[in-house]
DNA sequence: CGGCAAATTGACACATCTCAAAGCCTGTGG
DNA sequence: CCACAGGCTTTGAGATGTGTCAATTTGCCG
């Protein structure tokens, strides 16, 4: 198999790809794989030899807490088009697992291929680098949200971000999307207890901001939700620039 | 002027630099500058044409909160040897300011030079990329700390990390270091109020874990402080690997 | 000595956690 | 078609952590 169309779209939202860039991307061989809910896609540790990009569903970076078995913190969510653990290509090891959130499909890319790109395709190299820099910008925004927002607004921020990211690659529209996360998992993302997440969901519902049945989320009033969350999509870099 | 020795040491702690790599690094022209406390080193916005590396003192990434003038969140601290806003090289713009924490000195590197490196020096390119990936790993660890630690332990984690980073480039030793941060600034980093930070400091002092006079911090019991903070330096990638 | 910013303390309000219980889905077996 | 089990969601009440506001103390510098 080959590079996902989502990833090409992810890059094209942000820079101009030449014919050559696209041809090079499409020539990269990949290995396809499916995962069940909670399954480990990339284990933590030192010997990663490949990285993966999301094709369908979502994945999460899950940090286990030492000395508190069973407890964990989720520091990132990845959606179709994300080159998930590209970080592992330049790091000696990952300090967290990448797990499947709900059912998911990914394409694995061998690090040998990535190394070839860094040897011969400077522009593509900068674009891959950019993708990890955007992940870092998202991390920073999560830090800002955690430090400055109360639970409802914090949850609202996550919903605004996910919808924007999904919509930007064509994986969501009409302010609706599939969010295959349990409230317990949301709690691990936002740093609250599941009970408190539940109350935050209840408040957003009561304010008429969202509808949420099972894994189906619909944002009823984008303006008010985004204002509550102080959401500004600037950090997602959804604009063409030359790199 | 040229690349700081601290940055060379930063890289050498993590990978093997060839003679050629080092020569290339030292050939990069830079511009030196000094900053007063709170001064903006790199303004946010779209037109960054250069990035900076820390030479002396510290700097911080400061996010202003929209609609709440004067309030801010600090999402990263940088110490000597850090290539601070390398992110700006591959991003279209920065969504935060980089400010000086206390007095500081930096060396600016023009993006034209960085682009040359990505065209001609794949190994150095991967090392620069690595430096931004380590920043991202630090962001993730801050997210984990924010979600899982109480105020004293959270503060303890920051102290452990800063000492480790400073010591790794030779800018601190004997469990002492200079921390030019006001409690108000610590509050913006940790996501608490200054008053609560003060109580966290008091608790660490009362437990005999630290001594702290003015900007001078001394860690009295590294073992217990690190255990309290569940600090594991793995994420700082302080070990040689081939990239 | 005076003046200012920062650090420190106290009392009370609010946000979030903890523990316990009840309600709701969904799949399974009778 | 019903009964049941199990996981998830929802609700309630009381404990703990953190925020807010006001006041005092400390330390530095003129």
Short mmCIF file of C-alpha atoms (C1' of nucleotides) in Angstrom, two decimals:
data_model
loop_
_atom_site.label_atom_id
_atom_site.label_comp_id
_atom_site.label_asym_id
_atom_site.label_seq_id
_atom_site.Cartn_x
_atom_site.Cartn_y
_atom_site.Cartn_z
CA UNK A 1 0.00 0.00 0.00
CA UNK A 2 1.00 3.63 -0.10
CA UNK A 3 0.76 6.95 1.71
CA UNK A 4 -2.76 7.90 2.63
CA UNK A 5 -4.65 10.54 0.68
CA UNK A 6 -5.49 12.13 4.00
CA UNK A 7 -1.82 12.81 4.65
CA UNK A 8 -1.38 14.38 1.22
CA UNK A 9 -4.37 16.58 2.00
CA UNK A 10 -2.89 17.42 5.41
CA UNK A 11 0.25 18.71 3.70
CA UNK A 12 -1.60 20.45 0.88
CA UNK A 13 -3.62 22.45 3.37
CA UNK A 14 -0.32 23.93 4.54
CA UNK A 15 2.12 24.16 1.65
CA UNK A 16 2.37 23.79 -2.10
CA UNK A 17 3.38 20.27 -3.09
CA UNK A 18 5.24 19.90 -6.39
CA UNK A 19 4.53 17.01 -8.77
CA UNK A 20 7.85 15.63 -7.67
CA UNK A 21 6.96 15.89 -3.97
CA UNK A 22 3.71 14.05 -4.55
CA UNK A 23 5.33 11.37 -6.69
CA UNK A 24 7.95 10.80 -4.02
CA UNK A 25 5.30 10.53 -1.33
CA UNK A 26 3.23 8.07 -3.33
CA UNK A 27 6.30 5.94 -3.97
CA UNK A 28 6.83 5.27 -0.29
CA UNK A 29 5.90 1.68 0.49
CA UNK A 30 3.74 1.17 3.56
CA UNK A 31 2.24 -1.64 5.59
CA UNK A 32 -1.43 -1.58 6.41
CA UNK A 33 -2.81 -2.68 9.77
CA UNK A 34 -6.08 -2.62 11.75
CA UNK A 35 -6.44 -2.30 15.50
CA UNK A 36 -9.14 -2.99 18.08
CA UNK A 37 -10.10 -0.51 20.82
CA UNK A 38 -7.28 -0.03 23.29
CA UNK A 39 -4.79 -2.14 21.36
CA UNK A 40 -1.18 -0.90 21.34
CA UNK A 41 -0.16 0.38 17.90
CA UNK A 42 3.36 1.47 18.81
CA UNK A 43 4.82 0.32 22.11
CA UNK A 44 7.00 2.67 24.14
CA UNK A 45 10.69 1.95 24.38
CA UNK A 46 13.84 2.27 22.39
CA UNK A 47 13.62 0.26 19.22
CA UNK A 48 11.03 1.82 16.94
CA UNK A 49 11.95 1.11 13.32
CA UNK A 50 8.83 2.49 11.74
CA UNK A 51 6.24 5.21 12.24
CA UNK A 52 2.58 5.23 11.37
CA UNK A 53 0.01 7.51 9.84
CA UNK A 54 -3.68 7.41 10.66
CA UNK A 55 -6.05 6.19 8.00
CA UNK A 56 -9.29 5.67 9.91
CA UNK A 57 -10.39 6.18 13.50
CA UNK A 58 -8.22 7.76 16.15
CA UNK A 59 -5.16 6.96 18.22
CA UNK A 60 -3.76 8.40 21.44
CA UNK A 61 -0.41 8.86 23.14
CA UNK A 62 -0.79 7.17 26.48
CA UNK A 63 1.64 7.75 29.36
CA UNK A 64 1.52 5.20 32.16
CA UNK A 65 2.16 6.68 35.58
CA UNK A 66 5.00 5.04 37.42
CA UNK A 67 4.01 3.69 40.79
CA UNK A 68 0.31 4.02 40.05
CA UNK A 69 -0.60 1.00 37.94
CA UNK A 70 -3.66 1.46 35.78
CA UNK A 71 -3.47 5.23 35.91
CA UNK A 72 -2.48 7.02 32.76
CA UNK A 73 -2.49 10.39 31.06
CA UNK A 74 -3.25 10.90 27.39
CA UNK A 75 -1.17 13.73 25.91
CA UNK A 76 -2.28 13.66 22.29
CA UNK A 77 -5.03 12.46 20.01
CA UNK A 78 -4.46 11.69 16.35
CA UNK A 79 -6.96 11.75 13.51
CA UNK A 80 -6.83 10.60 9.88
CA UNK A 81 -4.01 12.34 8.02
CA UNK A 82 -1.77 12.67 11.08
CA UNK A 83 1.70 11.17 10.82
CA UNK A 84 1.43 9.96 14.37
CA UNK A 85 4.78 9.01 15.80
CA UNK A 86 7.09 10.69 13.37
CA UNK A 87 8.74 11.95 16.53
CA UNK A 88 10.15 8.47 17.02
CA UNK A 89 12.20 8.88 13.85
CA UNK A 90 14.45 11.50 15.42
CA UNK A 91 14.15 10.42 19.05
CA UNK A 92 15.99 7.47 20.56
CA UNK A 93 12.75 6.14 22.00
CA UNK A 94 9.21 6.99 22.91
CA UNK A 95 8.27 7.46 26.54
CA UNK A 96 4.63 6.57 25.85
CA UNK A 97 2.52 4.02 24.00
CA UNK A 98 0.43 4.87 20.97
CA UNK A 99 -2.90 3.09 21.35
CA UNK A 100 -5.97 2.70 19.20
CA UNK A 101 -9.01 4.71 20.26
CA UNK A 102 -11.95 2.69 19.07
CA UNK A 103 -11.32 0.69 15.91
CA UNK A 104 -8.59 2.14 13.73
CA UNK A 105 -6.53 1.60 10.61
CA UNK A 106 -3.01 2.83 10.04
CA UNK A 107 -0.23 2.67 7.45
CA UNK A 108 3.26 1.97 8.77
CA UNK A 109 6.27 3.65 7.15
CA UNK A 110 9.71 2.26 7.70
CA UNK A 111 12.35 4.63 9.08
CA UNK A 112 14.65 3.61 6.23
CA UNK A 113 12.26 5.38 3.87
CA UNK A 114 12.18 8.50 6.02
CA UNK A 115 15.95 8.58 6.15
CA UNK A 116 16.02 8.47 2.35
CA UNK A 117 13.76 11.49 2.28
CA UNK A 118 16.02 13.44 4.60
CA UNK A 119 18.98 12.58 2.34
CA UNK A 120 17.38 13.54 -0.94
CA UNK A 121 14.24 15.64 -0.51
CA UNK A 122 14.86 18.75 1.58
CA UNK A 123 11.43 20.22 0.96
CA UNK A 124 9.60 17.06 2.00
CA UNK A 125 11.92 16.83 4.99
CA UNK A 126 10.86 20.29 6.09
CA UNK A 127 7.21 19.30 5.66
CA UNK A 128 7.61 16.20 7.82
CA UNK A 129 9.44 18.30 10.36
CA UNK A 130 6.56 20.79 10.19
CA UNK A 131 4.11 18.03 11.00
CA UNK A 132 5.94 17.29 14.25
CA UNK A 133 6.17 21.03 14.97
CA UNK A 134 2.39 21.29 14.62
CA UNK A 135 2.02 18.43 17.09
CA UNK A 136 4.17 20.47 19.48
CA UNK A 137 2.00 23.55 18.90
CA UNK A 138 -1.03 21.44 19.79
CA UNK A 139 0.72 20.27 22.95
CA UNK A 140 1.29 23.91 23.89
CA UNK A 141 -2.33 24.76 23.28
CA UNK A 142 -3.39 21.88 25.54
CA UNK A 143 -1.08 23.30 28.22
CA UNK A 144 -2.72 26.70 27.81
CA UNK A 145 -6.17 25.14 28.00
CA UNK A 146 -5.30 23.08 31.08
CA UNK A 147 -3.90 26.13 32.86
CA UNK A 148 -6.57 28.65 31.95
CA UNK A 149 -9.92 26.92 31.38
CA UNK A 150 -12.46 25.38 33.73
CA UNK A 151 -13.81 21.94 33.02
CA UNK A 152 -16.66 22.78 30.62
CA UNK A 153 -14.58 25.26 28.67
CA UNK A 154 -11.67 22.83 28.63
CA UNK A 155 -13.85 20.09 27.17
CA UNK A 156 -15.29 22.59 24.71
CA UNK A 157 -11.77 23.41 23.56
CA UNK A 158 -11.04 19.78 22.83
CA UNK A 159 -14.23 19.43 20.82
CA UNK A 160 -13.50 22.57 18.80
CA UNK A 161 -9.99 21.38 18.05
CA UNK A 162 -11.00 17.88 17.02
CA UNK A 163 -13.77 19.07 14.76
CA UNK A 164 -11.44 21.57 13.11
CA UNK A 165 -8.75 18.96 12.56
CA UNK A 166 -11.18 16.38 11.22
CA UNK A 167 -12.90 18.87 8.93
CA UNK A 168 -9.56 20.17 7.62
CA UNK A 169 -8.80 16.83 5.98
CA UNK A 170 -12.40 16.12 4.97
CA UNK A 171 -13.10 13.57 7.70
CA UNK A 172 -15.98 15.56 9.21
CA UNK A 173 -18.51 18.17 8.13
CA UNK A 174 -21.70 19.98 9.19
CA UNK A 175 -20.40 20.33 12.73
CA UNK A 176 -20.83 16.63 13.37
CA UNK A 177 -18.20 14.01 13.99
CA UNK A 178 -17.57 10.63 15.49
CA UNK A 179 -15.74 10.72 18.80
CA UNK A 180 -14.94 7.14 19.85
CA UNK A 181 -13.85 8.16 23.36
CA UNK A 182 -15.28 6.91 26.63
CA UNK A 183 -15.78 9.48 29.36
CA UNK A 184 -13.03 7.70 31.27
CA UNK A 185 -10.67 8.35 28.35
CA UNK A 186 -11.76 11.98 28.14
CA UNK A 187 -10.89 12.21 31.82
CA UNK A 188 -7.37 10.95 31.11
CA UNK A 189 -7.01 13.56 28.38
CA UNK A 190 -8.35 16.55 30.27
CA UNK A 191 -6.89 15.64 33.64
CA UNK A 192 -10.19 15.25 35.47
CA UNK A 193 -12.10 12.34 36.96
CA UNK A 194 -14.70 10.61 34.76
CA UNK A 195 -17.38 11.92 37.08
CA UNK A 196 -16.28 15.47 36.56
CA UNK A 197 -16.10 15.01 32.81
CA UNK A 198 -19.65 13.78 32.95
CA UNK A 199 -20.75 16.99 34.65
CA UNK A 200 -18.90 19.06 32.05
CA UNK A 201 -20.72 17.19 29.28
CA UNK A 202 -24.01 17.74 31.08
CA UNK A 203 -23.35 21.48 31.34
CA UNK A 204 -22.51 21.84 27.63
CA UNK A 205 -25.68 19.92 26.80
CA UNK A 206 -27.78 22.01 29.16
CA UNK A 207 -26.44 25.20 27.56
CA UNK A 208 -27.60 23.94 24.18
CA UNK A 209 -24.05 23.92 22.82
CA UNK A 210 -23.75 20.29 21.82
CA UNK A 211 -25.70 17.12 21.21
CA UNK A 212 -23.91 13.89 22.06
CA UNK A 213 -25.30 10.39 21.61
CA UNK A 214 -22.98 7.44 21.91
CA UNK A 215 -19.97 8.31 19.78
CA UNK A 216 -21.82 10.93 17.70
CA UNK A 217 -21.12 14.54 18.60
CA UNK A 218 -22.90 17.50 17.04
CA UNK A 219 -21.90 21.07 17.75
CA UNK A 220 -25.12 23.07 17.84
CA UNK A 221 -23.68 26.56 18.30
CA UNK A 222 -20.13 26.85 17.02
CA UNK A 223 -19.80 30.55 17.82
CA UNK A 224 -20.70 30.21 21.47
CA UNK A 225 -18.74 26.99 21.94
CA UNK A 226 -15.61 28.53 20.43
CA UNK A 227 -16.02 31.68 22.53
CA UNK A 228 -16.45 29.65 25.71
CA UNK A 229 -13.30 27.68 24.87
CA UNK A 230 -11.42 30.79 23.64
CA UNK A 231 -10.64 28.63 20.63
CA UNK A 232 -8.48 30.20 17.93
CA UNK A 233 -7.39 27.68 15.25
CA UNK A 234 -4.29 29.69 14.37
CA UNK A 235 -2.01 27.12 16.06
CA UNK A 236 -3.16 24.38 13.67
CA UNK A 237 -1.39 26.23 10.82
CA UNK A 238 -4.26 25.79 8.38
CA UNK A 239 -2.91 28.16 5.81
CA UNK A 240 -0.51 27.83 2.93
CA UNK A 241 3.03 29.00 3.51
CA UNK A 242 6.36 28.31 1.82
CA UNK A 243 8.70 26.20 3.88
CA UNK B 1 29.80 35.50 16.40
CA UNK B 2 29.08 31.81 16.08
CA UNK B 3 27.05 28.94 17.47
CA UNK B 4 27.27 28.61 21.21
CA UNK B 5 29.40 25.93 22.81
CA UNK B 6 26.38 25.04 24.92
CA UNK B 7 24.45 24.03 21.81
CA UNK B 8 27.31 21.86 20.60
CA UNK B 9 27.33 20.20 24.02
CA UNK B 10 23.56 19.80 23.85
CA UNK B 11 23.94 17.86 20.61
CA UNK B 12 26.97 15.88 21.75
CA UNK B 13 25.08 14.62 24.78
CA UNK B 14 22.70 12.98 22.31
CA UNK B 15 24.53 11.94 19.17
CA UNK B 16 27.99 11.62 17.68
CA UNK B 17 29.01 14.76 15.79
CA UNK B 18 31.50 14.31 12.97
CA UNK B 19 34.31 16.81 12.39
CA UNK B 20 32.32 17.93 9.39
CA UNK B 21 29.17 18.44 11.42
CA UNK B 22 31.03 20.55 13.95
CA UNK B 23 32.79 22.57 11.30
CA UNK B 24 29.49 23.24 9.59
CA UNK B 25 27.91 24.33 12.87
CA UNK B 26 30.75 26.67 13.74
CA UNK B 27 30.60 28.24 10.30
CA UNK B 28 27.07 29.47 10.84
CA UNK B 29 27.10 33.24 11.33
CA UNK B 30 25.02 34.53 14.23
CA UNK B 31 24.00 37.82 15.77
CA UNK B 32 24.46 38.35 19.47
CA UNK B 33 21.94 40.19 21.64
CA UNK B 34 21.19 40.87 25.32
CA UNK B 35 17.76 41.26 26.90
CA UNK B 36 16.35 42.72 30.11
CA UNK B 37 13.82 40.89 32.30
CA UNK B 38 10.49 40.51 30.53
CA UNK B 39 11.73 41.91 27.23
CA UNK B 40 10.38 40.25 24.07
CA UNK B 41 13.08 38.28 22.27
CA UNK B 42 10.91 36.93 19.45
CA UNK B 43 7.47 38.45 18.91
CA UNK B 44 4.58 36.25 17.91
CA UNK B 45 3.19 36.56 14.41
CA UNK B 46 3.91 35.49 10.91
CA UNK B 47 7.19 36.92 9.76
CA UNK B 48 9.99 35.33 11.74
CA UNK B 49 13.15 35.29 9.63
CA UNK B 50 15.51 34.05 12.30
CA UNK B 51 15.59 31.79 15.36
CA UNK B 52 17.65 32.09 18.50
CA UNK B 53 19.66 29.90 20.81
CA UNK B 54 20.17 30.59 24.51
CA UNK B 55 23.60 31.61 25.65
CA UNK B 56 22.98 32.85 29.19
CA UNK B 57 19.92 33.13 31.45
CA UNK B 58 16.53 31.78 30.53
CA UNK B 59 13.66 32.53 28.20
CA UNK B 60 10.01 31.53 28.14
CA UNK B 61 7.23 30.95 25.63
CA UNK B 62 4.45 33.23 26.74
CA UNK B 63 0.87 32.87 25.47
CA UNK B 64 -1.39 35.86 26.01
CA UNK B 65 -4.97 34.93 26.75
CA UNK B 66 -7.45 36.50 24.37
CA UNK B 67 -10.08 38.54 26.15
CA UNK B 68 -8.17 38.55 29.42
CA UNK B 69 -5.52 41.24 29.07
CA UNK B 70 -2.54 40.81 31.35
CA UNK B 71 -3.19 37.11 31.87
CA UNK B 72 -0.81 34.70 30.26
CA UNK B 73 0.34 31.10 30.33
CA UNK B 74 3.97 30.05 29.97
CA UNK B 75 4.31 26.77 28.06
CA UNK B 76 8.07 26.34 27.95
CA UNK B 77 11.28 27.47 29.60
CA UNK B 78 14.59 27.51 27.78
CA UNK B 79 18.07 27.26 29.22
CA UNK B 80 21.57 27.73 27.76
CA UNK B 81 22.12 25.35 24.84
CA UNK B 82 18.49 25.30 23.77
CA UNK B 83 17.73 26.29 20.19
CA UNK B 84 14.66 28.12 21.35
CA UNK B 85 12.32 28.88 18.49
CA UNK B 86 13.59 26.53 15.87
CA UNK B 87 9.91 25.65 15.55
CA UNK B 88 9.40 28.96 13.79
CA UNK B 89 11.63 27.75 10.95
CA UNK B 90 9.08 25.18 9.78
CA UNK B 91 5.92 26.91 11.03
CA UNK B 92 4.26 29.82 9.27
CA UNK B 93 4.20 31.78 12.50
CA UNK B 94 4.44 31.56 16.24
CA UNK B 95 1.30 31.86 18.36
CA UNK B 96 3.29 33.05 21.38
CA UNK B 97 6.05 35.47 22.32
CA UNK B 98 9.47 34.36 23.46
CA UNK B 99 10.46 36.59 26.38
CA UNK B 100 13.54 36.97 28.50
CA UNK B 101 13.32 35.56 32.02
CA UNK B 102 15.68 37.70 34.04
CA UNK B 103 18.68 39.01 32.12
CA UNK B 104 19.60 36.89 29.13
CA UNK B 105 21.88 36.61 26.14
CA UNK B 106 21.08 34.87 22.87
CA UNK B 107 22.56 34.23 19.43
CA UNK B 108 20.24 34.72 16.47
CA UNK B 109 20.52 32.43 13.45
CA UNK B 110 19.01 33.45 10.15
CA UNK B 111 16.54 31.05 8.55
CA UNK B 112 18.53 31.28 5.32
CA UNK B 113 21.33 29.42 7.11
CA UNK B 114 18.96 26.77 8.41
CA UNK B 115 17.56 26.24 4.95
CA UNK B 116 21.10 25.68 3.67
CA UNK B 117 21.56 22.99 6.30
CA UNK B 118 18.38 21.21 5.24
CA UNK B 119 19.61 21.30 1.63
CA UNK B 120 23.10 19.98 2.25
CA UNK B 121 23.49 18.40 5.66
CA UNK B 122 20.95 15.64 6.30
CA UNK B 123 22.50 14.52 9.56
CA UNK B 124 22.54 18.01 11.05
CA UNK B 125 19.01 18.47 9.79
CA UNK B 126 17.91 15.42 11.74
CA UNK B 127 19.66 16.76 14.82
CA UNK B 128 17.90 20.12 14.59
CA UNK B 129 14.65 18.27 14.06
CA UNK B 130 15.47 16.18 17.13
CA UNK B 131 15.91 19.32 19.19
CA UNK B 132 12.33 20.38 18.38
CA UNK B 133 11.12 16.83 19.05
CA UNK B 134 12.70 16.98 22.51
CA UNK B 135 10.87 20.25 23.13
CA UNK B 136 7.67 18.40 22.24
CA UNK B 137 8.55 15.56 24.62
CA UNK B 138 9.02 18.16 27.36
CA UNK B 139 5.60 19.63 26.52
CA UNK B 140 4.09 16.16 26.91
CA UNK B 141 5.78 15.68 30.26
CA UNK B 142 4.39 19.02 31.43
CA UNK B 143 0.94 17.82 30.38
CA UNK B 144 1.44 14.62 32.37
CA UNK B 145 2.61 16.60 35.39
CA UNK B 146 -0.30 19.04 35.16
CA UNK B 147 -2.82 16.20 34.96
CA UNK B 148 -1.38 13.92 37.61
CA UNK B 149 0.50 15.92 40.25
CA UNK B 150 -0.64 18.14 43.09
CA UNK B 151 0.90 21.57 43.49
CA UNK B 152 3.99 20.67 45.57
CA UNK B 153 4.81 17.65 43.46
CA UNK B 154 4.18 19.65 40.30
CA UNK B 155 6.59 22.35 41.40
CA UNK B 156 9.07 19.66 42.42
CA UNK B 157 8.87 18.21 38.92
CA UNK B 158 9.74 21.54 37.37
CA UNK B 159 12.74 21.93 39.67
CA UNK B 160 14.00 18.41 38.89
CA UNK B 161 13.67 19.01 35.17
CA UNK B 162 15.39 22.38 35.17
CA UNK B 163 18.29 21.16 37.27
CA UNK B 164 18.74 18.14 35.00
CA UNK B 165 18.67 20.26 31.86
CA UNK B 166 21.07 22.85 33.26
CA UNK B 167 23.47 20.23 34.58
CA UNK B 168 23.42 18.33 31.27
CA UNK B 169 25.11 21.22 29.48
CA UNK B 170 27.34 22.17 32.39
CA UNK B 171 25.34 25.23 33.46
CA UNK B 172 24.67 23.90 36.98
CA UNK B 173 26.21 21.48 39.46
CA UNK B 174 26.06 20.30 43.08
CA UNK B 175 22.25 20.40 43.04
CA UNK B 176 22.26 24.20 42.98
CA UNK B 177 21.12 26.51 40.26
CA UNK B 178 19.93 30.02 39.55
CA UNK B 179 16.21 30.28 38.90
CA UNK B 180 15.41 33.85 37.86
CA UNK B 181 11.64 33.33 38.12
CA UNK B 182 9.21 35.31 40.25
CA UNK B 183 6.50 33.33 42.01
CA UNK B 184 4.03 35.08 39.74
CA UNK B 185 5.88 33.62 36.74
CA UNK B 186 5.99 30.18 38.33
CA UNK B 187 2.23 30.49 38.71
CA UNK B 188 1.87 31.16 34.98
CA UNK B 189 3.99 28.08 34.25
CA UNK B 190 2.30 25.66 36.62
CA UNK B 191 -1.23 26.96 36.15
CA UNK B 192 -1.80 28.07 39.74
CA UNK B 193 -2.16 31.41 41.47
CA UNK B 194 0.97 33.05 42.90
CA UNK B 195 -0.47 32.50 46.36
CA UNK B 196 -0.79 28.81 45.79
CA UNK B 197 2.71 28.58 44.37
CA UNK B 198 3.92 30.23 47.53
CA UNK B 199 2.29 27.53 49.63
CA UNK B 200 3.86 24.83 47.44
CA UNK B 201 7.29 26.40 47.96
CA UNK B 202 6.65 26.59 51.70
CA UNK B 203 5.72 22.89 51.80
CA UNK B 204 8.86 21.80 49.93
CA UNK B 205 10.95 23.91 52.30
CA UNK B 206 9.19 22.55 55.36
CA UNK B 207 9.83 18.99 54.17
CA UNK B 208 13.53 19.77 53.98
CA UNK B 209 13.61 19.14 50.23
CA UNK B 210 14.89 22.48 48.99
CA UNK B 211 16.51 25.69 50.07
CA UNK B 212 15.52 28.78 48.08
CA UNK B 213 16.85 32.29 48.64
CA UNK B 214 16.16 34.93 46.04
CA UNK B 215 17.01 33.33 42.71
CA UNK B 216 19.25 30.65 44.26
CA UNK B 217 17.74 27.18 44.53
CA UNK B 218 19.42 24.25 46.22
CA UNK B 219 17.99 20.76 46.14
CA UNK B 220 18.73 19.24 49.53
CA UNK B 221 17.39 15.72 48.94
CA UNK B 222 17.36 14.78 45.28
CA UNK B 223 16.04 11.26 45.87
CA UNK B 224 12.98 12.33 47.80
CA UNK B 225 12.28 15.31 45.56
CA UNK B 226 12.44 13.15 42.43
CA UNK B 227 10.23 10.51 44.01
CA UNK B 228 7.66 13.08 45.06
CA UNK B 229 7.63 14.47 41.51
CA UNK B 230 7.76 10.99 39.91
CA UNK B 231 10.58 12.46 37.86
CA UNK B 232 12.18 10.19 35.26
CA UNK B 233 14.63 12.06 32.97
CA UNK B 234 14.15 9.57 30.14
CA UNK B 235 12.13 12.07 28.10
CA UNK B 236 15.08 14.48 27.93
CA UNK B 237 16.92 11.96 25.70
CA UNK B 238 20.21 12.31 27.53
CA UNK B 239 21.91 9.39 25.87
CA UNK B 240 23.79 8.89 22.68
CA UNK B 241 21.91 7.42 19.74
CA UNK B 242 22.44 7.41 16.01
CA UNK B 243 19.99 9.55 14.08
"C1'" DC C 1 14.84 56.28 56.64
"C1'" DG C 2 11.04 55.68 53.13
"C1'" DG C 3 8.99 53.40 49.29
"C1'" DC C 4 8.00 49.82 46.43
"C1'" DA C 5 7.64 45.19 44.66
"C1'" DA C 6 7.66 40.65 46.01
"C1'" DA C 7 6.82 37.10 49.39
"C1'" DT C 8 3.93 35.45 52.98
"C1'" DT C 9 -0.21 34.56 55.84
"C1'" DG C 10 -5.30 34.02 56.97
"C1'" DA C 11 -10.25 33.37 56.08
"C1'" DC C 12 -13.59 32.07 53.11
"C1'" DA C 13 -15.57 30.67 48.31
"C1'" DC C 14 -15.52 27.68 44.58
"C1'" DA C 15 -13.78 23.73 41.70
"C1'" DT C 16 -12.74 19.25 41.62
"C1'" DC C 17 -12.15 14.59 43.88
"C1'" DT C 18 -13.83 10.57 46.31
"C1'" DC C 19 -16.97 7.15 47.41
"C1'" DA C 20 -21.37 5.14 46.92
"C1'" DA C 21 -25.50 4.15 44.51
"C1'" DA C 22 -28.78 4.21 40.85
"C1'" DG C 23 -30.01 4.24 35.90
"C1'" DC C 24 -29.13 3.06 31.15
"C1'" DC C 25 -27.63 0.65 27.26
"C1'" DT C 26 -26.26 -3.59 24.74
"C1'" DG C 27 -25.16 -8.35 24.02
"C1'" DT C 28 -26.20 -13.03 25.46
"C1'" DG C 29 -28.70 -17.08 26.68
"C1'" DG C 30 -32.94 -19.03 27.67
"C1'" DC D 1 -39.51 -12.04 23.52
"C1'" DC D 2 -37.75 -11.79 28.13
"C1'" DA D 3 -34.20 -11.98 31.91
"C1'" DC D 4 -29.93 -11.03 33.09
"C1'" DA D 5 -25.12 -9.41 33.34
"C1'" DG D 6 -21.71 -6.15 32.63
"C1'" DG D 7 -19.88 -1.86 31.34
"C1'" DC D 8 -20.78 2.79 30.89
"C1'" DT D 9 -23.28 6.98 32.25
"C1'" DT D 10 -25.55 9.75 35.52
"C1'" DT D 11 -26.62 11.61 40.17
"C1'" DG D 12 -25.77 12.82 45.19
"C1'" DA D 13 -23.17 14.17 49.40
"C1'" DG D 14 -19.17 15.20 51.78
"C1'" DA D 15 -13.84 15.84 51.67
"C1'" DT D 16 -9.89 18.07 49.72
"C1'" DG D 17 -7.40 21.24 46.61
"C1'" DT D 18 -7.12 25.60 44.75
"C1'" DG D 19 -8.82 30.49 43.98
"C1'" DT D 20 -9.98 35.03 45.76
"C1'" DC D 21 -9.48 38.99 48.52
"C1'" DA D 22 -7.36 41.55 52.06
"C1'" DA D 23 -3.64 42.43 55.04
"C1'" DT D 24 1.07 41.95 56.80
"C1'" DT D 25 5.93 41.12 56.38
"C1'" DT D 26 10.26 40.96 53.98
"C1'" DG D 27 13.91 42.62 51.20
"C1'" DC D 28 15.88 45.70 48.11
"C1'" DC D 29 17.09 50.26 46.50
"C1'" DG D 30 17.01 55.17 46.51
#
